[in-house]
Tab-separated table of C-alpha atoms and ligand atoms in Angstrom:
chain	number	residue	atom	x	y	z
O	131	MET	CA	0.000	0.000	0.000
O	132	LEU	CA	1.343	3.409	-0.937
O	133	PRO	CA	0.833	6.421	1.317
O	134	GLY	CA	-2.410	8.248	0.575
O	135	PRO	CA	-2.723	11.971	-0.049
O	136	ALA	CA	-0.694	14.079	2.384
O	137	LEU	CA	-2.573	14.698	5.636
O	138	ALA	CA	-3.128	18.311	6.605
O	139	ALA	CA	-2.743	19.726	10.102
O	140	PRO	CA	-5.947	20.042	12.181
O	141	THR	CA	-8.129	23.015	11.250
O	142	GLU	CA	-9.702	25.491	13.683
O	143	ALA	CA	-12.936	23.550	13.207
O	144	ASP	CA	-11.170	20.320	14.224
O	145	TRP	CA	-9.818	21.943	17.399
O	146	ALA	CA	-13.211	23.452	18.206
O	147	ALA	CA	-14.944	20.088	17.756
O	148	ALA	CA	-12.446	18.366	20.056
O	149	VAL	CA	-12.812	21.077	22.724
O	150	ALA	CA	-16.616	20.834	22.471
O	151	ALA	CA	-16.504	17.033	22.837
O	152	VAL	CA	-14.716	17.426	26.173
O	153	ARG	CA	-16.715	20.447	27.379
O	154	ARG	CA	-20.106	18.873	26.763
O	155	LEU	CA	-19.306	15.792	28.894
O	156	PRO	CA	-21.805	15.447	31.749
O	157	ALA	CA	-20.438	15.692	35.297
O	158	ASP	CA	-20.502	11.917	35.790
O	159	ALA	CA	-19.080	11.066	32.337
O	160	ARG	CA	-16.765	8.087	31.951
O	161	VAL	CA	-13.738	8.898	29.816
O	162	LEU	CA	-11.409	6.205	28.502
O	163	LEU	CA	-7.922	7.072	27.268
O	164	VAL	CA	-6.214	4.484	25.063
O	165	CYS	CA	-2.737	4.435	23.552
O	166	HIS	CA	-1.102	2.035	21.129
O	167	VAL	CA	-0.019	-1.507	21.922
O	168	ASN	CA	3.473	-1.868	23.384
O	169	PRO	CA	3.418	1.778	24.465
O	170	ASP	CA	6.487	3.961	24.012
O	171	GLY	CA	7.281	7.254	25.730
O	172	ASP	CA	5.080	9.296	23.399
O	173	ALA	CA	2.082	6.963	23.624
O	174	LEU	CA	2.185	6.714	27.406
O	175	GLY	CA	3.438	10.226	28.125
O	176	SER	CA	0.875	12.012	25.956
O	177	MET	CA	-1.937	9.822	27.318
O	178	LEU	CA	-1.031	10.276	31.001
O	179	GLY	CA	-0.195	13.975	30.611
O	180	PHE	CA	-3.557	14.572	28.956
O	181	GLY	CA	-5.279	12.415	31.585
O	182	LEU	CA	-3.794	14.472	34.412
O	183	GLY	CA	-5.033	17.573	32.596
O	184	LEU	CA	-8.567	16.161	32.342
O	185	ARG	CA	-8.419	15.356	36.051
O	186	ARG	CA	-7.568	19.004	36.760
O	187	LEU	CA	-10.660	19.914	34.733
O	188	GLY	CA	-12.738	17.832	37.123
O	189	VAL	CA	-13.306	14.736	34.994
O	190	GLY	CA	-13.702	12.207	37.804
O	191	ARG	CA	-14.407	8.901	36.092
O	192	LEU	CA	-11.253	8.601	34.063
O	193	GLN	CA	-9.322	5.527	32.965
O	194	ALA	CA	-6.183	5.114	30.879
O	195	THR	CA	-5.227	1.818	29.285
O	196	PHE	CA	-3.497	0.070	26.389
O	197	PRO	CA	-3.959	-3.307	24.693
O	198	GLY	CA	-2.046	-6.410	25.690
O	199	PRO	CA	-0.557	-7.330	29.051
O	200	PRO	CA	-0.714	-4.431	31.547
O	201	GLU	CA	3.072	-4.276	31.870
O	202	LEU	CA	5.100	-1.134	31.476
O	203	PRO	CA	8.653	-0.861	30.226
O	204	GLU	CA	10.724	-0.196	33.346
O	205	PRO	CA	12.068	3.165	32.085
O	206	LEU	CA	8.443	4.454	32.002
O	207	GLY	CA	7.239	2.777	35.182
O	208	TRP	CA	7.586	5.893	37.332
O	209	LEU	CA	5.609	8.454	35.285
O	210	PRO	CA	3.112	10.702	37.073
O	211	GLY	CA	-0.477	9.645	36.453
O	212	LEU	CA	0.148	5.885	36.512
O	213	ASP	CA	-2.754	5.636	38.979
O	214	LEU	CA	-5.038	6.343	35.995
O	215	LEU	CA	-3.960	3.058	34.376
O	216	VAL	CA	-6.214	0.012	34.380
O	217	PRO	CA	-5.677	-3.350	32.617
O	218	SER	CA	-7.515	-3.433	29.272
O	219	VAL	CA	-9.971	-6.054	30.608
O	220	GLU	CA	-11.154	-3.534	33.212
O	221	ALA	CA	-11.608	-0.630	30.792
O	222	TYR	CA	-15.106	0.904	30.588
O	223	PRO	CA	-16.976	-1.160	27.963
O	224	ASP	CA	-19.013	1.834	26.756
O	225	PRO	CA	-17.375	5.109	27.855
O	226	ASP	CA	-18.975	8.448	27.028
O	227	LEU	CA	-15.754	9.442	25.284
O	228	VAL	CA	-12.726	7.472	24.131
O	229	VAL	CA	-9.527	9.362	23.339
O	230	CYS	CA	-6.778	7.568	21.367
O	231	PHE	CA	-3.093	8.519	21.515
O	232	ASP	CA	-0.246	7.943	19.065
O	233	ALA	CA	-2.015	5.161	17.146
O	234	ALA	CA	-1.762	5.399	13.354
O	235	SER	CA	-4.477	2.815	12.766
O	236	ALA	CA	-7.324	1.169	14.665
O	237	SER	CA	-5.382	-2.122	14.659
O	238	ARG	CA	-2.839	-0.542	17.013
O	239	LEU	CA	-5.609	-0.487	19.667
O	240	GLY	CA	-5.714	-4.305	19.764
O	241	GLU	CA	-8.603	-5.707	21.789
O	242	LEU	CA	-9.752	-2.171	22.684
O	243	VAL	CA	-10.689	-1.390	19.082
O	244	ASP	CA	-14.398	-2.039	19.775
O	245	ARG	CA	-14.514	1.085	21.979
O	246	LEU	CA	-14.431	3.145	18.767
O	247	ASP	CA	-17.989	1.853	18.217
O	248	THR	CA	-19.270	1.464	21.775
O	249	ALA	CA	-18.105	4.870	23.060
O	250	GLY	CA	-20.404	7.896	22.866
O	251	ASP	CA	-17.689	9.698	20.897
O	252	ALA	CA	-14.165	8.923	19.663
O	253	LEU	CA	-11.367	11.483	19.507
O	254	VAL	CA	-7.989	10.643	17.936
O	255	LEU	CA	-4.781	12.510	18.804
O	256	ASP	CA	-1.864	11.483	16.588
O	257	HIS	CA	0.985	12.644	14.377
O	258	HIS	CA	1.536	9.760	11.932
O	259	ALA	CA	1.380	10.702	8.250
O	260	SER	CA	0.077	7.163	7.752
O	261	ASN	CA	-2.929	7.741	10.072
O	262	THR	CA	-5.922	5.996	8.531
O	263	GLY	CA	-8.557	8.480	9.741
O	264	PHE	CA	-10.261	6.051	12.167
O	265	GLY	CA	-12.479	7.525	14.907
O	266	ARG	CA	-14.943	10.413	14.590
O	267	LEU	CA	-12.961	13.469	15.693
O	268	HIS	CA	-9.398	13.866	14.478
O	269	LEU	CA	-6.500	15.918	15.762
O	270	VAL	CA	-3.836	14.363	13.564
O	271	ASP	CA	-0.887	16.589	12.733
O	272	PRO	CA	1.759	14.859	10.593
O	273	GLY	CA	3.966	17.915	11.083
O	274	ALA	CA	3.998	17.473	14.867
O	275	ALA	CA	7.114	15.922	16.350
O	276	ALA	CA	5.096	13.876	18.836
O	277	THR	CA	1.509	13.217	19.831
O	278	SER	CA	2.319	15.185	22.982
O	279	VAL	CA	2.552	18.348	20.854
O	280	VAL	CA	-1.095	17.843	19.896
O	281	ALA	CA	-2.063	16.894	23.467
O	282	GLU	CA	-0.486	20.041	24.910
O	283	GLU	CA	-2.289	22.281	22.445
O	284	LEU	CA	-5.627	20.653	23.248
O	285	LEU	CA	-4.978	21.074	26.982
O	286	ALA	CA	-4.173	24.746	26.412
O	287	ARG	CA	-7.361	25.220	24.404
O	288	LEU	CA	-9.286	23.546	27.247
O	289	GLY	CA	-7.798	26.094	29.648
O	290	VAL	CA	-5.598	23.638	31.559
O	291	SER	CA	-2.319	25.158	32.665
O	292	LEU	CA	0.771	22.996	32.838
O	293	ASP	CA	2.040	21.728	36.162
O	294	ALA	CA	5.171	19.681	36.860
O	295	GLU	CA	3.358	16.332	36.686
O	296	ILE	CA	1.691	17.015	33.346
O	297	ALA	CA	4.941	18.529	32.060
O	298	THR	CA	6.979	15.478	33.072
O	299	CYS	CA	4.712	13.195	31.050
O	300	LEU	CA	4.712	15.479	28.012
O	301	TYR	CA	8.487	16.012	28.226
O	302	VAL	CA	9.116	12.249	28.227
O	303	ALA	CA	6.853	11.985	25.180
O	304	LEU	CA	8.565	14.858	23.361
O	305	THR	CA	12.108	13.689	24.035
O	306	THR	CA	11.253	10.096	23.098
O	307	ASP	CA	9.924	10.991	19.665
O	308	THR	CA	12.532	13.648	18.837
O	309	GLY	CA	15.460	11.479	19.977
O	310	SER	CA	16.131	14.134	22.606
O	311	PHE	CA	15.824	16.958	20.052
O	312	ARG	CA	18.116	15.335	17.486
O	313	PHE	CA	15.615	14.310	14.808
O	314	GLU	CA	14.341	16.211	11.755
O	315	ALA	CA	10.999	17.092	13.375
O	316	THR	CA	12.770	19.259	15.990
O	317	THR	CA	11.324	22.623	14.984
O	318	PRO	CA	11.416	25.958	16.809
O	319	ALA	CA	7.920	25.086	18.081
O	320	VAL	CA	9.330	21.901	19.650
O	321	HIS	CA	11.916	23.885	21.584
O	322	GLN	CA	9.260	26.434	22.574
O	323	LEU	CA	7.110	23.611	23.927
O	324	ALA	CA	10.146	22.184	25.757
O	325	ALA	CA	10.716	25.627	27.289
O	326	ARG	CA	7.109	25.773	28.547
O	327	LEU	CA	7.486	22.296	30.039
O	328	LEU	CA	10.832	23.069	31.707
O	329	ALA	CA	9.402	26.289	33.121
O	330	THR	CA	7.271	24.153	35.474
O	331	GLY	CA	10.483	23.204	37.288
O	332	ILE	CA	10.955	19.661	35.994
O	333	ARG	CA	14.521	18.313	35.887
O	334	PRO	CA	15.522	17.218	32.374
O	335	GLY	CA	18.762	15.554	33.483
O	336	ASP	CA	16.990	13.259	35.935
O	337	ILE	CA	14.185	12.483	33.511
O	338	SER	CA	16.526	11.659	30.603
O	339	ARG	CA	18.745	9.468	32.758
O	340	ARG	CA	15.762	7.455	33.942
O	341	VAL	CA	14.156	7.113	30.527
O	342	PHE	CA	17.136	6.750	28.167
O	343	ASP	CA	20.335	6.078	30.063
O	344	THR	CA	19.494	3.369	32.570
O	345	ARG	CA	19.467	-0.340	31.834
O	346	PRO	CA	20.383	-3.548	33.685
O	347	PHE	CA	23.900	-4.930	33.250
O	348	GLY	CA	22.359	-8.032	31.636
O	349	ALA	CA	20.985	-5.763	28.912
O	350	VAL	CA	24.440	-4.284	28.328
O	351	ARG	CA	25.800	-7.821	27.777
O	352	LEU	CA	22.821	-8.722	25.585
O	353	PHE	CA	23.442	-5.650	23.409
O	354	GLY	CA	27.087	-6.703	23.050
O	355	GLU	CA	26.063	-10.073	21.708
O	356	VAL	CA	23.309	-8.839	19.412
O	357	LEU	CA	25.421	-5.980	18.013
O	358	GLY	CA	28.256	-8.464	17.470
O	359	ARG	CA	26.109	-10.291	14.915
O	360	ALA	CA	25.012	-7.196	12.989
O	361	VAL	CA	25.385	-7.484	9.217
O	362	LEU	CA	26.169	-4.640	6.812
O	363	ASP	CA	24.920	-5.022	3.252
O	364	PRO	CA	26.414	-2.106	1.321
O	365	THR	CA	24.715	-3.082	-1.972
O	366	ALA	CA	21.121	-2.810	-0.635
O	367	ALA	CA	18.957	0.176	-1.579
O	368	ALA	CA	20.966	0.808	-4.760
O	369	GLY	CA	24.195	1.131	-2.831
O	370	ARG	CA	22.828	3.266	0.026
O	371	GLY	CA	23.369	0.316	2.334
O	372	LEU	CA	21.384	-1.656	4.879
O	373	VAL	CA	22.557	-2.719	8.341
O	374	TRP	CA	20.598	-5.179	10.379
O	375	THR	CA	20.575	-7.524	13.332
O	376	TYR	CA	18.102	-9.611	15.273
O	377	ALA	CA	17.405	-10.652	18.863
O	378	THR	CA	15.570	-13.844	19.764
O	379	LEU	CA	13.452	-14.783	22.754
O	380	ASP	CA	16.286	-17.147	23.662
O	381	ASP	CA	18.744	-14.211	23.717
O	382	LEU	CA	16.449	-12.429	26.173
O	383	ALA	CA	16.085	-15.526	28.346
O	384	ARG	CA	19.830	-16.231	28.474
O	385	HIS	CA	20.490	-12.711	29.718
O	386	HIS	CA	17.391	-12.664	31.975
O	387	GLN	CA	16.016	-9.601	30.206
O	388	ARG	CA	12.519	-8.424	29.380
O	389	PRO	CA	11.629	-7.405	25.811
O	390	TYR	CA	11.490	-3.648	26.528
O	391	VAL	CA	15.296	-3.500	26.828
O	392	LEU	CA	15.493	-4.094	23.061
O	393	GLU	CA	13.536	-0.916	22.222
O	394	SER	CA	16.722	1.181	22.179
O	395	LEU	CA	18.788	-1.399	20.272
O	396	ILE	CA	17.935	0.259	16.955
O	397	ASP	CA	19.736	3.416	18.145
O	398	SER	CA	23.001	1.493	18.436
O	399	VAL	CA	22.557	-0.005	14.956
O	400	ARG	CA	21.356	3.052	13.045
O	401	CYS	CA	24.566	5.001	13.697
O	402	THR	CA	26.344	2.838	11.062
O	403	ALA	CA	27.857	5.338	8.623
O	404	GLU	CA	27.854	2.930	5.685
O	405	ALA	CA	24.085	2.297	5.709
O	406	ASP	CA	21.097	4.533	4.988
O	407	VAL	CA	18.666	1.973	6.387
O	408	ALA	CA	18.934	0.227	9.745
O	409	CYS	CA	16.762	-2.637	10.824
O	410	VAL	CA	16.299	-4.642	14.026
O	411	LEU	CA	14.179	-7.791	14.211
O	412	LYS	CA	12.943	-8.524	17.726
O	413	GLN	CA	11.398	-11.955	18.146
O	414	VAL	CA	8.003	-11.855	19.866
O	415	GLY	CA	6.733	-15.386	19.056
O	416	SER	CA	7.948	-18.600	17.444
O	417	ASP	CA	7.448	-17.170	13.946
O	418	GLU	CA	6.821	-13.503	14.710
O	419	TRP	CA	9.098	-10.461	14.810
O	420	ALA	CA	8.568	-6.848	15.833
O	421	VAL	CA	10.604	-4.993	13.241
O	422	SER	CA	12.101	-1.515	13.714
O	423	LEU	CA	13.248	0.445	10.671
O	424	ARG	CA	15.235	3.681	10.553
O	425	SER	CA	16.461	5.752	7.598
O	426	LYS	CA	18.887	8.604	7.161
O	427	GLY	CA	16.755	9.994	4.335
O	428	ALA	CA	17.409	8.135	1.071
O	429	VAL	CA	14.688	5.581	1.792
O	430	ASP	CA	11.189	6.343	3.084
O	431	VAL	CA	10.890	3.552	5.656
O	432	SER	CA	7.194	4.298	6.302
O	433	ARG	CA	6.592	2.997	2.746
O	434	VAL	CA	8.568	-0.146	3.550
O	435	ALA	CA	6.608	-0.669	6.778
O	436	MET	CA	3.221	0.032	5.197
O	437	ALA	CA	3.943	-2.362	2.332
O	438	LEU	CA	4.589	-5.030	4.970
O	439	GLY	CA	1.484	-4.291	7.055
O	440	GLY	CA	2.841	-1.710	9.529
O	441	GLY	CA	3.284	2.038	9.595
O	442	GLY	CA	5.272	4.924	10.967
O	443	HIS	CA	7.173	7.917	9.692
O	444	ARG	CA	9.616	8.590	6.858
O	445	PHE	CA	12.685	8.204	9.096
O	446	ALA	CA	11.281	5.705	11.655
O	447	ALA	CA	8.763	2.947	11.081
O	448	GLY	CA	7.893	-0.602	12.041
O	449	PHE	CA	5.788	-3.651	11.328
O	450	THR	CA	5.179	-7.199	12.534
O	451	GLY	CA	6.948	-9.796	10.361
O	452	HIS	CA	6.180	-13.512	10.078
O	453	GLY	CA	8.528	-16.386	9.225
O	454	ASP	CA	12.184	-16.811	10.084
O	455	ALA	CA	14.483	-13.809	10.357
O	456	GLN	CA	16.047	-14.330	6.921
O	457	GLU	CA	12.608	-14.491	5.271
O	458	VAL	CA	11.484	-11.287	6.948
O	459	LEU	CA	14.732	-9.595	5.948
O	460	GLY	CA	14.299	-10.764	2.345
O	461	ARG	CA	10.928	-8.976	2.192
O	462	ILE	CA	12.425	-5.842	3.717
O	463	ARG	CA	15.209	-5.787	1.093
O	464	VAL	CA	12.674	-5.906	-1.748
O	465	GLU	CA	10.599	-3.076	-0.258
O	466	VAL	CA	13.641	-0.976	0.619
O	467	ASP	CA	14.637	-0.957	-3.045
O	468	ALA	CA	11.077	0.080	-3.998
O	469	ALA	CA	11.008	2.867	-1.399
O	470	LEU	CA	14.165	4.632	-2.576
O	471	ILE	CA	13.416	8.311	-2.824
O	472	ALA	CA	14.317	9.761	-6.216
O	473	SER	CA	17.160	12.208	-5.818
H	565	AMP	P1	9.702	1.533	16.782
H	565	AMP	O1	10.714	1.011	15.807
H	565	AMP	O2	8.966	0.452	17.486
H	565	AMP	O3	10.300	2.561	17.681
H	565	AMP	O4	8.604	2.265	15.904
H	565	AMP	C1	8.928	3.311	15.022
H	565	AMP	C2	7.684	3.918	14.441
H	565	AMP	O5	6.983	2.945	13.683
H	565	AMP	C3	6.701	4.441	15.475
H	565	AMP	O6	6.221	5.673	15.008
H	565	AMP	C4	5.595	3.433	15.511
H	565	AMP	O7	4.376	4.060	15.732
H	565	AMP	C5	5.640	2.799	14.130
H	565	AMP	N1	5.351	1.361	14.234
H	565	AMP	C6	6.138	0.445	14.824
H	565	AMP	N2	5.591	-0.779	14.742
H	565	AMP	C7	4.419	-0.648	14.079
H	565	AMP	C8	3.375	-1.552	13.667
H	565	AMP	N3	3.412	-2.873	13.918
H	565	AMP	N4	2.321	-1.027	12.996
H	565	AMP	C9	2.260	0.297	12.740
H	565	AMP	N5	3.198	1.197	13.087
H	565	AMP	C10	4.268	0.744	13.753
H	566	MN	MN1	4.533	5.623	19.506
H	567	MN	MN1	4.622	9.317	18.489
């Protein structure tokens, strides 16, 4: 599947409709916040930051959740607002409003997807260019560096002022998706948002150390092994180069590590100078791999991911692959060649 027509930023009418959907909630309304499966810092941070904002507005019956097992990656297990979280099986079956965060498609909501139909209204906050337009109300800005950019603007339009707890959540989300302000989407507006968040008194050094720079020693050893088997294919993508590696469930077990530790593995692979495209295959089942793709710009990896059933952005994307690692890689190679950007 090729990307559809370019998505435009939300209009004033879109913002007004979203504000009205929150403002017209009755006093005893049940609001369900949902983010994408296997939540990352942006999914969880934008959801919890927005949830804390709704709580300040007086929304009392408020739940936050995500599909799959109710386990958090350790680096995110300390965020403010975690008391809003419930396991997906306990989520309101028919909330008055469901709000979705950082999910490009309904399938990313897993078993919670039915809430799009059972809820009184469905509002989608996202920033994926590949967003499919699911839900009724859309605040989808493909120009936004993170979903938290959209969440903060909606909070401001609802009259919620930032406090340190909300800001911590939104800062984690913003730094996750901008690679700590290193990626292309790091606009002046991103730094202005960061300034507003820091002005609440939060400590960026502490937050970054907890989220990005802390991992168990077993994970350090695991990275050593998995990086040691990385392969560079300089002929892929018409000579732009592809570097890749994989980690199995057995690798995790041998080093006594949980899957979340592999989320940052792609960052150690993508720095390879000789490759435009970097790829990490993380085994999640006997024949199933969570695949991370990164590009330096010659290849649009969102096209690769979408062609293989996933999604994402031009420089960062992913999908779920089936078969053995070599089979999945073979499919990636074909799509990488097709997704070369004409220069
Ligand atoms: P990751 O490599 O997991 O950090 O994901 C990079 C980007 O790809 C993120 O923007 C994700 O939202 C997107 N992505 C990853 N996996 C999938 C998937 N299975 N389906 C759709 N989008 C995905
Ligand atoms: Mn995400
Ligand atoms: Mn995001």
